[in-house]
Short mmCIF file of N, CA and C in Angstrom, two decimals:
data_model
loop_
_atom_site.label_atom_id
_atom_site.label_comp_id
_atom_site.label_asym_id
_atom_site.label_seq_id
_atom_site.Cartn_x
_atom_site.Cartn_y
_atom_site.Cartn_z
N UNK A 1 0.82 -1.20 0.00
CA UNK A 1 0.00 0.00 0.00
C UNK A 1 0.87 1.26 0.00
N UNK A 2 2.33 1.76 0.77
CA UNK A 2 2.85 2.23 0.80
C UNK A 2 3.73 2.41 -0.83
N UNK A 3 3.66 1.19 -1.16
CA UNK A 3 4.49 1.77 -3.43
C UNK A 3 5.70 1.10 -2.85
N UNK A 4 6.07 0.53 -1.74
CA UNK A 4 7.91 -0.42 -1.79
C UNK A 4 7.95 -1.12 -2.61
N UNK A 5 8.95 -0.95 -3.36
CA UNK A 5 9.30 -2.09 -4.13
C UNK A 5 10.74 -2.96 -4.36
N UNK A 6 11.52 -2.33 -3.20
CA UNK A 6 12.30 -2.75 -3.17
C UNK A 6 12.93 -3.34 -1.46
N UNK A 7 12.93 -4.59 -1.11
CA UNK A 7 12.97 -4.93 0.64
C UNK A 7 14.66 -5.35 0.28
N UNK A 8 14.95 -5.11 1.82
CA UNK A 8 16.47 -5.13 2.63
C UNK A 8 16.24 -6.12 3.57
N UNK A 9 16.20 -7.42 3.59
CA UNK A 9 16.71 -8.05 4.95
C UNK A 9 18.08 -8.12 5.51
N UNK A 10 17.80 -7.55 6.89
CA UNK A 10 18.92 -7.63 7.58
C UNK A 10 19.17 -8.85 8.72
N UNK A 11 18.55 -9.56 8.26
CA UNK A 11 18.84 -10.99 9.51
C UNK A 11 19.92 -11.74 9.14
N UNK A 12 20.04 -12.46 9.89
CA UNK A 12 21.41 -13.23 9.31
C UNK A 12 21.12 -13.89 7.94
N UNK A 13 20.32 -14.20 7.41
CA UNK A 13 20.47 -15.40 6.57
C UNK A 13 19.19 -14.70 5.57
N UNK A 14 19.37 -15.22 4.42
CA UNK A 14 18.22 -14.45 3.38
C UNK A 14 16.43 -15.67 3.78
N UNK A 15 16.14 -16.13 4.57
CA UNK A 15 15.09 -17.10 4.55
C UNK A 15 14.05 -16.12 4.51
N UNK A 16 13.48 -15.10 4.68
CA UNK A 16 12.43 -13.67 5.07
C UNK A 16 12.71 -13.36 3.03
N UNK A 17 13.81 -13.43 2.94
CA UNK A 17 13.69 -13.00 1.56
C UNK A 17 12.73 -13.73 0.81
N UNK A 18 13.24 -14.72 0.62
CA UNK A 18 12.69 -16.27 -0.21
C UNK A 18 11.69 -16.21 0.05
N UNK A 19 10.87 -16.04 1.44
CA UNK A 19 9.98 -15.74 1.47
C UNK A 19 8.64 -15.14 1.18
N UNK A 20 9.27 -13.69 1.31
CA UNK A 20 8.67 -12.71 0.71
C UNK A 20 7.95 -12.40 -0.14
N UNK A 21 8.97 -13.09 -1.49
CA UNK A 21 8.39 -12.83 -2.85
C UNK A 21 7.25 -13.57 -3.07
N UNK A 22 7.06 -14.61 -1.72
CA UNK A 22 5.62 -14.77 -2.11
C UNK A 22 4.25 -14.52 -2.10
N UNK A 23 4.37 -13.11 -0.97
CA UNK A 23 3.96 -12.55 -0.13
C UNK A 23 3.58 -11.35 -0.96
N UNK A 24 4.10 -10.67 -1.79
CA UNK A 24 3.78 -9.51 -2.16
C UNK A 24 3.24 -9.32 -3.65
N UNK A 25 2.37 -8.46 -4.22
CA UNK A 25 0.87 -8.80 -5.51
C UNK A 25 1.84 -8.79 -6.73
N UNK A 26 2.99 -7.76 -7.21
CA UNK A 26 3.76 -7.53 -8.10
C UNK A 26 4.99 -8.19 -7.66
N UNK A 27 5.28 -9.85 -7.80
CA UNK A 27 6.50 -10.34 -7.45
C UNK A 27 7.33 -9.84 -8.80
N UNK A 28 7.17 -9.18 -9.90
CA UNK A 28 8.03 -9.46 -11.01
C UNK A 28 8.85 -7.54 -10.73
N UNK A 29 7.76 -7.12 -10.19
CA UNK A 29 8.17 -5.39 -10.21
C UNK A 29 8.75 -5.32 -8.48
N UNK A 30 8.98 -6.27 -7.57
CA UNK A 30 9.47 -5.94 -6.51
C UNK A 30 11.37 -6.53 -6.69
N UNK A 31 12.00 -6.45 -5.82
CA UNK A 31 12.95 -6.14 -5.54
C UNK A 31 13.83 -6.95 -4.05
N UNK A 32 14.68 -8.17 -4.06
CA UNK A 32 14.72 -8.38 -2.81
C UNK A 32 16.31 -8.53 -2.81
N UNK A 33 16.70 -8.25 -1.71
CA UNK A 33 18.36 -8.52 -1.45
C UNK A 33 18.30 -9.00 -0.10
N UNK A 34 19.10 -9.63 0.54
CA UNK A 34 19.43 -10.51 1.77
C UNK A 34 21.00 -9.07 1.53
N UNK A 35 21.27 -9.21 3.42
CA UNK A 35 22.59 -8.52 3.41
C UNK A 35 23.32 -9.19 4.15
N UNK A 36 22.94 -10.51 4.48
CA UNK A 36 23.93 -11.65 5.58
C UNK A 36 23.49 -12.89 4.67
N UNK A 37 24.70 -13.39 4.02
CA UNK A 37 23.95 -14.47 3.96
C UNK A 37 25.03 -16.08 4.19
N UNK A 38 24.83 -17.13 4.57
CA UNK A 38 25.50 -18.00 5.38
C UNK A 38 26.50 -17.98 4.59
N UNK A 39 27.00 -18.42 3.75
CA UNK A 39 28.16 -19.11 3.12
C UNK A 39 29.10 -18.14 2.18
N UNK A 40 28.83 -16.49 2.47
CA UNK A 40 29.56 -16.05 2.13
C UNK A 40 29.95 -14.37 3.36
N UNK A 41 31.55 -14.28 3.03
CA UNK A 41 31.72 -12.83 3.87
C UNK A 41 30.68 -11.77 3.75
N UNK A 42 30.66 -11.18 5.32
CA UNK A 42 29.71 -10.21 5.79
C UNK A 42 29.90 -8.74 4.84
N UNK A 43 30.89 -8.60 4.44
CA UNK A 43 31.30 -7.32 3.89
C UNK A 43 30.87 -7.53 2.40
N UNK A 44 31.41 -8.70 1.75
CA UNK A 44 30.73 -8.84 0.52
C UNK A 44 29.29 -8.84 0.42
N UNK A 45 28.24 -9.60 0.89
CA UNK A 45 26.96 -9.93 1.28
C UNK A 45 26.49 -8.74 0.90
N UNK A 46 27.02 -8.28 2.22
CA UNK A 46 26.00 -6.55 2.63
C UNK A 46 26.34 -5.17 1.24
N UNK A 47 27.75 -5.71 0.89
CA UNK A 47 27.73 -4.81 -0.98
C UNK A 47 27.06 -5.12 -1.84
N UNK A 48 27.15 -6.20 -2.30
CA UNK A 48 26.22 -6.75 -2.90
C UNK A 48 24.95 -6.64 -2.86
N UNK A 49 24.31 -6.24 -1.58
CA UNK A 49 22.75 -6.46 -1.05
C UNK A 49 22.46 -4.37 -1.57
N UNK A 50 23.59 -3.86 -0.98
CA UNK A 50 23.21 -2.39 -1.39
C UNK A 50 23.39 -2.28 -3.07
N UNK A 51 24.11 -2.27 -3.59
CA UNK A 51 24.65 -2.50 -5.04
C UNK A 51 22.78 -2.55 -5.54
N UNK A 52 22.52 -4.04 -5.36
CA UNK A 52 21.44 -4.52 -5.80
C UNK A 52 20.21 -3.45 -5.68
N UNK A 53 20.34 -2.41 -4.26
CA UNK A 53 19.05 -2.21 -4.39
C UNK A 53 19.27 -0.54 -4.87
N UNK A 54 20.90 -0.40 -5.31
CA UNK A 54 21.79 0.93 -6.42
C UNK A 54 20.68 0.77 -7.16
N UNK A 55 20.61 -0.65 -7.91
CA UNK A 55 20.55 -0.64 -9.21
C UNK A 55 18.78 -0.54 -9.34
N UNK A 56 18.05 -0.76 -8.69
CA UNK A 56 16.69 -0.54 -8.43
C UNK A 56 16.07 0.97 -7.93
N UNK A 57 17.70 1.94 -7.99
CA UNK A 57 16.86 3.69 -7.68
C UNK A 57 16.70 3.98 -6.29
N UNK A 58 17.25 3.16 -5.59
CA UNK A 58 17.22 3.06 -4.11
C UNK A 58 18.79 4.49 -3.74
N UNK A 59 18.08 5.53 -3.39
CA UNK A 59 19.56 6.65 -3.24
C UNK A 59 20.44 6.15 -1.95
N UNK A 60 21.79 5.50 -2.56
CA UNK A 60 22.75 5.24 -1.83
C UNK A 60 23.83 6.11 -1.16
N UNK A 61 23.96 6.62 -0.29
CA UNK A 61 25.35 7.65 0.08
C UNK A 61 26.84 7.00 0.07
N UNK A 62 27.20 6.96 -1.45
CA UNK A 62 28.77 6.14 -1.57
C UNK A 62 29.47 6.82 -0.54
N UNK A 63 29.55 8.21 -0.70
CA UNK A 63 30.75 8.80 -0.22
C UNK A 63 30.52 8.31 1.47
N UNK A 64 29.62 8.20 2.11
CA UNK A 64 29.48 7.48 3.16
C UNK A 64 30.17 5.86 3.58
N UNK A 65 29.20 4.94 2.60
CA UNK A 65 29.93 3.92 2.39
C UNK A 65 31.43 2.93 2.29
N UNK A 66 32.37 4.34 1.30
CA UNK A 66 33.26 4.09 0.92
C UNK A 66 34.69 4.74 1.77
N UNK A 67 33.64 5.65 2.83
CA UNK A 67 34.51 6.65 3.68
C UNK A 67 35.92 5.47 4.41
N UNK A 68 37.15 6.54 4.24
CA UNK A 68 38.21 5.73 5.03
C UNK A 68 38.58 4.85 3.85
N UNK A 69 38.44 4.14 2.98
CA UNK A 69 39.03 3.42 1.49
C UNK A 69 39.79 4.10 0.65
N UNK A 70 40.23 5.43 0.82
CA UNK A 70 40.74 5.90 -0.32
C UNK A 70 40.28 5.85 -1.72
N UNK A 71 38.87 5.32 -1.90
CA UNK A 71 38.14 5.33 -2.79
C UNK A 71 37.74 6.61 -3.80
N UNK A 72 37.76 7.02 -4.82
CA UNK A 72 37.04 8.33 -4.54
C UNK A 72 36.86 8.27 -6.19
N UNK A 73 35.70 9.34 -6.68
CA UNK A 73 34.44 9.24 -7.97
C UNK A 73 35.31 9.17 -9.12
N UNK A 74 35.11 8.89 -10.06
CA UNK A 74 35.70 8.30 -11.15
C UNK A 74 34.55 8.82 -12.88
N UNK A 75 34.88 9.95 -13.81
CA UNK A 75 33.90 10.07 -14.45
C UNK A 75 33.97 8.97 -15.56
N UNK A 76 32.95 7.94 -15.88
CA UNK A 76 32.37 6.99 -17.14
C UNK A 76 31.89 7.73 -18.07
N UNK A 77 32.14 7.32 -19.35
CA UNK A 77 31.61 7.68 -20.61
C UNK A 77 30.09 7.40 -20.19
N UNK A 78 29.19 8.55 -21.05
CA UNK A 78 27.66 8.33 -21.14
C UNK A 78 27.34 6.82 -21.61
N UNK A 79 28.40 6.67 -22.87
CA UNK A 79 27.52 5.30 -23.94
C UNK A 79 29.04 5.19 -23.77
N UNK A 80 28.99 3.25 -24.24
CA UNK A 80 30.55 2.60 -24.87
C UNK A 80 30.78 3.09 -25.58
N UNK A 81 32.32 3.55 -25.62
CA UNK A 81 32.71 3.73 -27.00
C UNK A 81 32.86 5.51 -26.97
N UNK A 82 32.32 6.16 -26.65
CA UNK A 82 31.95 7.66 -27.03
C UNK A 82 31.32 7.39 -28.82
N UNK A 83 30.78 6.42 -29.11
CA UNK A 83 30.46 6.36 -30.42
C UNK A 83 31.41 5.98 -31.36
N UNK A 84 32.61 5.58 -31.20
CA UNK A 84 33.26 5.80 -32.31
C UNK A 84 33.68 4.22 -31.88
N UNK A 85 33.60 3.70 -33.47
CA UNK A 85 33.62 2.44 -33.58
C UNK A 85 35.15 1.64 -34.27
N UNK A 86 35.64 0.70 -33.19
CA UNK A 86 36.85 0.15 -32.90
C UNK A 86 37.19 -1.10 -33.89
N UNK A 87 36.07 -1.76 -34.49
CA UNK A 87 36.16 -3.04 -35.33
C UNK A 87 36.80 -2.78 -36.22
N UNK A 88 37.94 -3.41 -36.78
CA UNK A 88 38.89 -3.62 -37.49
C UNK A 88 37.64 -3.57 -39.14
N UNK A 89 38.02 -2.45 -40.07
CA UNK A 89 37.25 -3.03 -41.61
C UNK A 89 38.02 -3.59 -42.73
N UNK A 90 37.47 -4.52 -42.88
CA UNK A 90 37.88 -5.16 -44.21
C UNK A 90 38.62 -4.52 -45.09
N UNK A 91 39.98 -4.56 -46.05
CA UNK A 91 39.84 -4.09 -46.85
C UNK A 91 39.07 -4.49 -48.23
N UNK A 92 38.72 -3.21 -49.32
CA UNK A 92 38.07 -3.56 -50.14
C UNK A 92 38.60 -5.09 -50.83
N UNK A 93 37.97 -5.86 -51.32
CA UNK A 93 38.13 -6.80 -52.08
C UNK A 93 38.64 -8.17 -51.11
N UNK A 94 38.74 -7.97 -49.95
CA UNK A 94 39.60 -9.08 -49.27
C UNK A 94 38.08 -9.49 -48.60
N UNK A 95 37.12 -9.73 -48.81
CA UNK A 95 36.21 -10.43 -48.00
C UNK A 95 36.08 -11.75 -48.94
N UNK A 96 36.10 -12.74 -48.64
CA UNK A 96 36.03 -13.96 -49.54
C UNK A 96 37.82 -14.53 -49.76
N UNK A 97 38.53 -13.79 -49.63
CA UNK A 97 39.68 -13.62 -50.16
C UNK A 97 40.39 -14.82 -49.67
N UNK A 98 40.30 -16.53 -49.60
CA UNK A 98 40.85 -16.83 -48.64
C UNK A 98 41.97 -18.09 -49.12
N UNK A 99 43.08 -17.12 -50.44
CA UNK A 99 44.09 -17.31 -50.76
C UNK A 99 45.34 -16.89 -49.61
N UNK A 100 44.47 -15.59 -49.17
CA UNK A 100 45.41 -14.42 -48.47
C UNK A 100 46.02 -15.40 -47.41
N UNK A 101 44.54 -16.72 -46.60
CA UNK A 101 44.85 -16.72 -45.41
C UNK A 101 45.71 -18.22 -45.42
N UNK A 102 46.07 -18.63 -46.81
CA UNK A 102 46.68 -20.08 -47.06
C UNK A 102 45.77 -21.26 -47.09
N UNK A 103 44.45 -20.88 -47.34
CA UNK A 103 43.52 -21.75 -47.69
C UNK A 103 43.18 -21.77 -49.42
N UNK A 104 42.87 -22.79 -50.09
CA UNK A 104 42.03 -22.99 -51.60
C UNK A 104 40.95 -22.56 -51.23
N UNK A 105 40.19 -21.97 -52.39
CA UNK A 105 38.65 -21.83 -52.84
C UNK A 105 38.26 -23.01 -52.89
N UNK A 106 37.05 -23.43 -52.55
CA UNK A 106 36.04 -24.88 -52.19
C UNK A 106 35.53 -24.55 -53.54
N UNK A 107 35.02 -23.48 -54.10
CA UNK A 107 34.33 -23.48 -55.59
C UNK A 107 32.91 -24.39 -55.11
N UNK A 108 32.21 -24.03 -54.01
CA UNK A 108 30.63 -24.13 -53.66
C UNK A 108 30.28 -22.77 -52.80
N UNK A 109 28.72 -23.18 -53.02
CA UNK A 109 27.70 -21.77 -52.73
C UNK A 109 27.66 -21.61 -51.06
N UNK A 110 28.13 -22.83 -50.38
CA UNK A 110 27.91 -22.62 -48.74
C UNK A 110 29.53 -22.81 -47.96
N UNK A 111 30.45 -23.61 -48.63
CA UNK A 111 32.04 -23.70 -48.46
C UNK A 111 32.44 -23.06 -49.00
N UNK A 112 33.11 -21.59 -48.39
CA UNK A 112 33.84 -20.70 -48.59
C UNK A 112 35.79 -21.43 -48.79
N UNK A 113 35.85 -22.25 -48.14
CA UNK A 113 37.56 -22.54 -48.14
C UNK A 113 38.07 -24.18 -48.02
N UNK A 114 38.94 -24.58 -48.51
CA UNK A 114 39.65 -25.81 -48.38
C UNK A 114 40.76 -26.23 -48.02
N UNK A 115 41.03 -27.11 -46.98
CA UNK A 115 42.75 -27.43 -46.69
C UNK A 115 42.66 -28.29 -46.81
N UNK A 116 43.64 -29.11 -47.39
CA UNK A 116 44.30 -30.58 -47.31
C UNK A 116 44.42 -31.13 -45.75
N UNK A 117 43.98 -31.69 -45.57
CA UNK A 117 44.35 -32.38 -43.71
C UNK A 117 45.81 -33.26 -44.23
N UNK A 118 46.60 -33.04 -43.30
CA UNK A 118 48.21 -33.65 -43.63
C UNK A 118 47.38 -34.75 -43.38
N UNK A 119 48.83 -36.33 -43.82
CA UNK A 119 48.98 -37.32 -43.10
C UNK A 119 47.20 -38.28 -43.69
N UNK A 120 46.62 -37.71 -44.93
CA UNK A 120 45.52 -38.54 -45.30
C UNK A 120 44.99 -37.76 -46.54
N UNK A 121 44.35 -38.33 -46.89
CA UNK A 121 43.80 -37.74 -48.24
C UNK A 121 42.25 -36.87 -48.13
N UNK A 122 42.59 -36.23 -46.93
CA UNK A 122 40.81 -35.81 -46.71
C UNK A 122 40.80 -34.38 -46.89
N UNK A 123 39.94 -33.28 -46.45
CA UNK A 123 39.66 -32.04 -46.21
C UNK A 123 39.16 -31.43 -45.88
N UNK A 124 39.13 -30.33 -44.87
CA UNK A 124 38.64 -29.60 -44.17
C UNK A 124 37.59 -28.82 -45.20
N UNK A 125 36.70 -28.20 -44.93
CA UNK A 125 35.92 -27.28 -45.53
C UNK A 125 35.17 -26.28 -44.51
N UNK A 126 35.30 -25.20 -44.83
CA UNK A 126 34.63 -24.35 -44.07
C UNK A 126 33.83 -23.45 -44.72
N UNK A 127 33.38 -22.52 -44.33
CA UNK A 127 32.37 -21.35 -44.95
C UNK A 127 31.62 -20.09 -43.60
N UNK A 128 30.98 -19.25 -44.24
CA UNK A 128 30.54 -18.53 -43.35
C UNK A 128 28.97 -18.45 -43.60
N UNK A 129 28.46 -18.24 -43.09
CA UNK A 129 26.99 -18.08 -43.21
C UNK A 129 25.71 -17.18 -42.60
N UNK A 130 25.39 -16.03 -43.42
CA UNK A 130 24.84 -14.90 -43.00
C UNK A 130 23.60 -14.64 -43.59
N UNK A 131 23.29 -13.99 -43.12
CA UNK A 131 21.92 -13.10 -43.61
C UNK A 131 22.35 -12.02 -44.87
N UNK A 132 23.55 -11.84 -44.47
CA UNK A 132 24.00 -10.48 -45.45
C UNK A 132 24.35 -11.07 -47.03
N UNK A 133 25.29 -12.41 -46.47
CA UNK A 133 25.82 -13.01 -47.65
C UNK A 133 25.06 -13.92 -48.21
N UNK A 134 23.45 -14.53 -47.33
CA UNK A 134 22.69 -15.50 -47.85
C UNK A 134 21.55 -15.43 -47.29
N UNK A 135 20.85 -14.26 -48.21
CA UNK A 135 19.64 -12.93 -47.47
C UNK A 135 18.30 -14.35 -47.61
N UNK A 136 18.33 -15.53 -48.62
CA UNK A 136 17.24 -16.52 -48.12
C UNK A 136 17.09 -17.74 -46.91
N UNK A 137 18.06 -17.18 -46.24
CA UNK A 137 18.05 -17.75 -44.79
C UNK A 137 17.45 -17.56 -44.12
N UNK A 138 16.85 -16.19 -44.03
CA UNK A 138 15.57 -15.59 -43.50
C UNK A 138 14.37 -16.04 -44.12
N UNK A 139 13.91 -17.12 -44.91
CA UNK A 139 13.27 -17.77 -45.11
C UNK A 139 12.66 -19.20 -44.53
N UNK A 140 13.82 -18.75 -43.67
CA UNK A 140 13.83 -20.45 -42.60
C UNK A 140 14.10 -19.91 -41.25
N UNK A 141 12.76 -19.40 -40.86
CA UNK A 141 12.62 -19.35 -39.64
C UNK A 141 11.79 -19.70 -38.35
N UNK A 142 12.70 -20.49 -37.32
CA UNK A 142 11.60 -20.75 -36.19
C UNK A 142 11.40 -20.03 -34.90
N UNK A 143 10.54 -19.35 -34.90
CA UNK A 143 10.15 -18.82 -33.45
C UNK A 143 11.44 -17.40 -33.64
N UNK A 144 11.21 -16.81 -34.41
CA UNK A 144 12.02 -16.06 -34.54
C UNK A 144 13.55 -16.20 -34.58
N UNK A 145 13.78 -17.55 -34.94
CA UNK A 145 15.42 -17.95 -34.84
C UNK A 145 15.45 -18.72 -36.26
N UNK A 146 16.62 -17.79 -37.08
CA UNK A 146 16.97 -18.88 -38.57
C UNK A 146 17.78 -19.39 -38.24
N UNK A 147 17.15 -20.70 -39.21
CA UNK A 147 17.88 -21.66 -38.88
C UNK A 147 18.42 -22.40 -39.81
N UNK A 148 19.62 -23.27 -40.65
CA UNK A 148 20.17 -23.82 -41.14
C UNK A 148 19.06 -24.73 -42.13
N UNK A 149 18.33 -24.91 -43.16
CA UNK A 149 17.53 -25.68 -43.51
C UNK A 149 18.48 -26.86 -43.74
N UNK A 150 17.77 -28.59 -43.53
CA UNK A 150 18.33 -29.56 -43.89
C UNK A 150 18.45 -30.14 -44.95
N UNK A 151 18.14 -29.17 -46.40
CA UNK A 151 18.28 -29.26 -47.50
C UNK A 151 19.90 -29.34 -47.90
N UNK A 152 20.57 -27.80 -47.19
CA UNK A 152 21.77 -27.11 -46.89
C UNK A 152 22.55 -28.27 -46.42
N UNK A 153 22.25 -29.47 -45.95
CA UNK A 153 23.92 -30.20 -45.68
C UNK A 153 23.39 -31.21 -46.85
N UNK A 154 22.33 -31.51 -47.02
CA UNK A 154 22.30 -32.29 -48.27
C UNK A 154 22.91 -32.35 -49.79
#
């Protein structure tokens, strides 16, 4: 009735927690942390238990917390990255290219490459397989997941 949605047990052991969630109308929108709990250190427990209820909007006083640690604020980028994107690009013409990497061309539509396996007369084959490079894959889909049709190893 009060709008909590987020509980702190402080007993030794989280059993009131476990509890709880069965206890209250919105178990999916509430919130529970234990801050003792048996089988692990008191100091970890009880971070962990605040951390948890950080991350639920619960206003924590670090500088309190952390007082005496030599700890002190640290500024994070808004987003990863500041935006600017780190992935290595292709050069032009080298996608497929896979003379470059000491492999043969397979010369098929789903085996991109070929090695000789030493020591026998057999061979490796590999390939890659995308949406980008094999846009009717998205034709074979379950439950929202494409999937390999069993035509494709046939």
């Amino acid at each position: 009735a009060q709008g909590v949605t987020t509980y702190l047990e402080l007993g030794p052991d989280g059993v009131l927690t476990a509890m709880a969630q069965d206890c209250v109308t919105d178990a999916e929108a509430a919130g529970f942390a234990a801050a003792l709990r048996k089988d692990r250190p008191e100091a970890e427990a009880l971070t962990a238990a605040i951390a948890r209820a950080h991350m639920r909007g619960v206003a924590v006083d670090w500088a309190a917390f952390f007082a005496g640690t030599g700890a002190r604020r640290t500024e994070l980028p808004t987003y990863p990255f500041q935006r600017e994107r780190y992935w290595l690009e292709a050069p032009a013409g080298a996608v497929g290219d896979v003379v470059s990497a000491g492999l043969g061309s397979a010369d098929h539509p789903l085996l991109g490459a070929a090695v000789d396996l030493p020591d026998s007369e057999g061979f490796l084959f590999t390939g890659r397989l995308s949406l980008r490079t094999h846009p009717w894959l998205a034709d074979h889909a379950v439950m929202d997941t494409v999937m390999l049709p069993g035509t494709a190893l046939v």
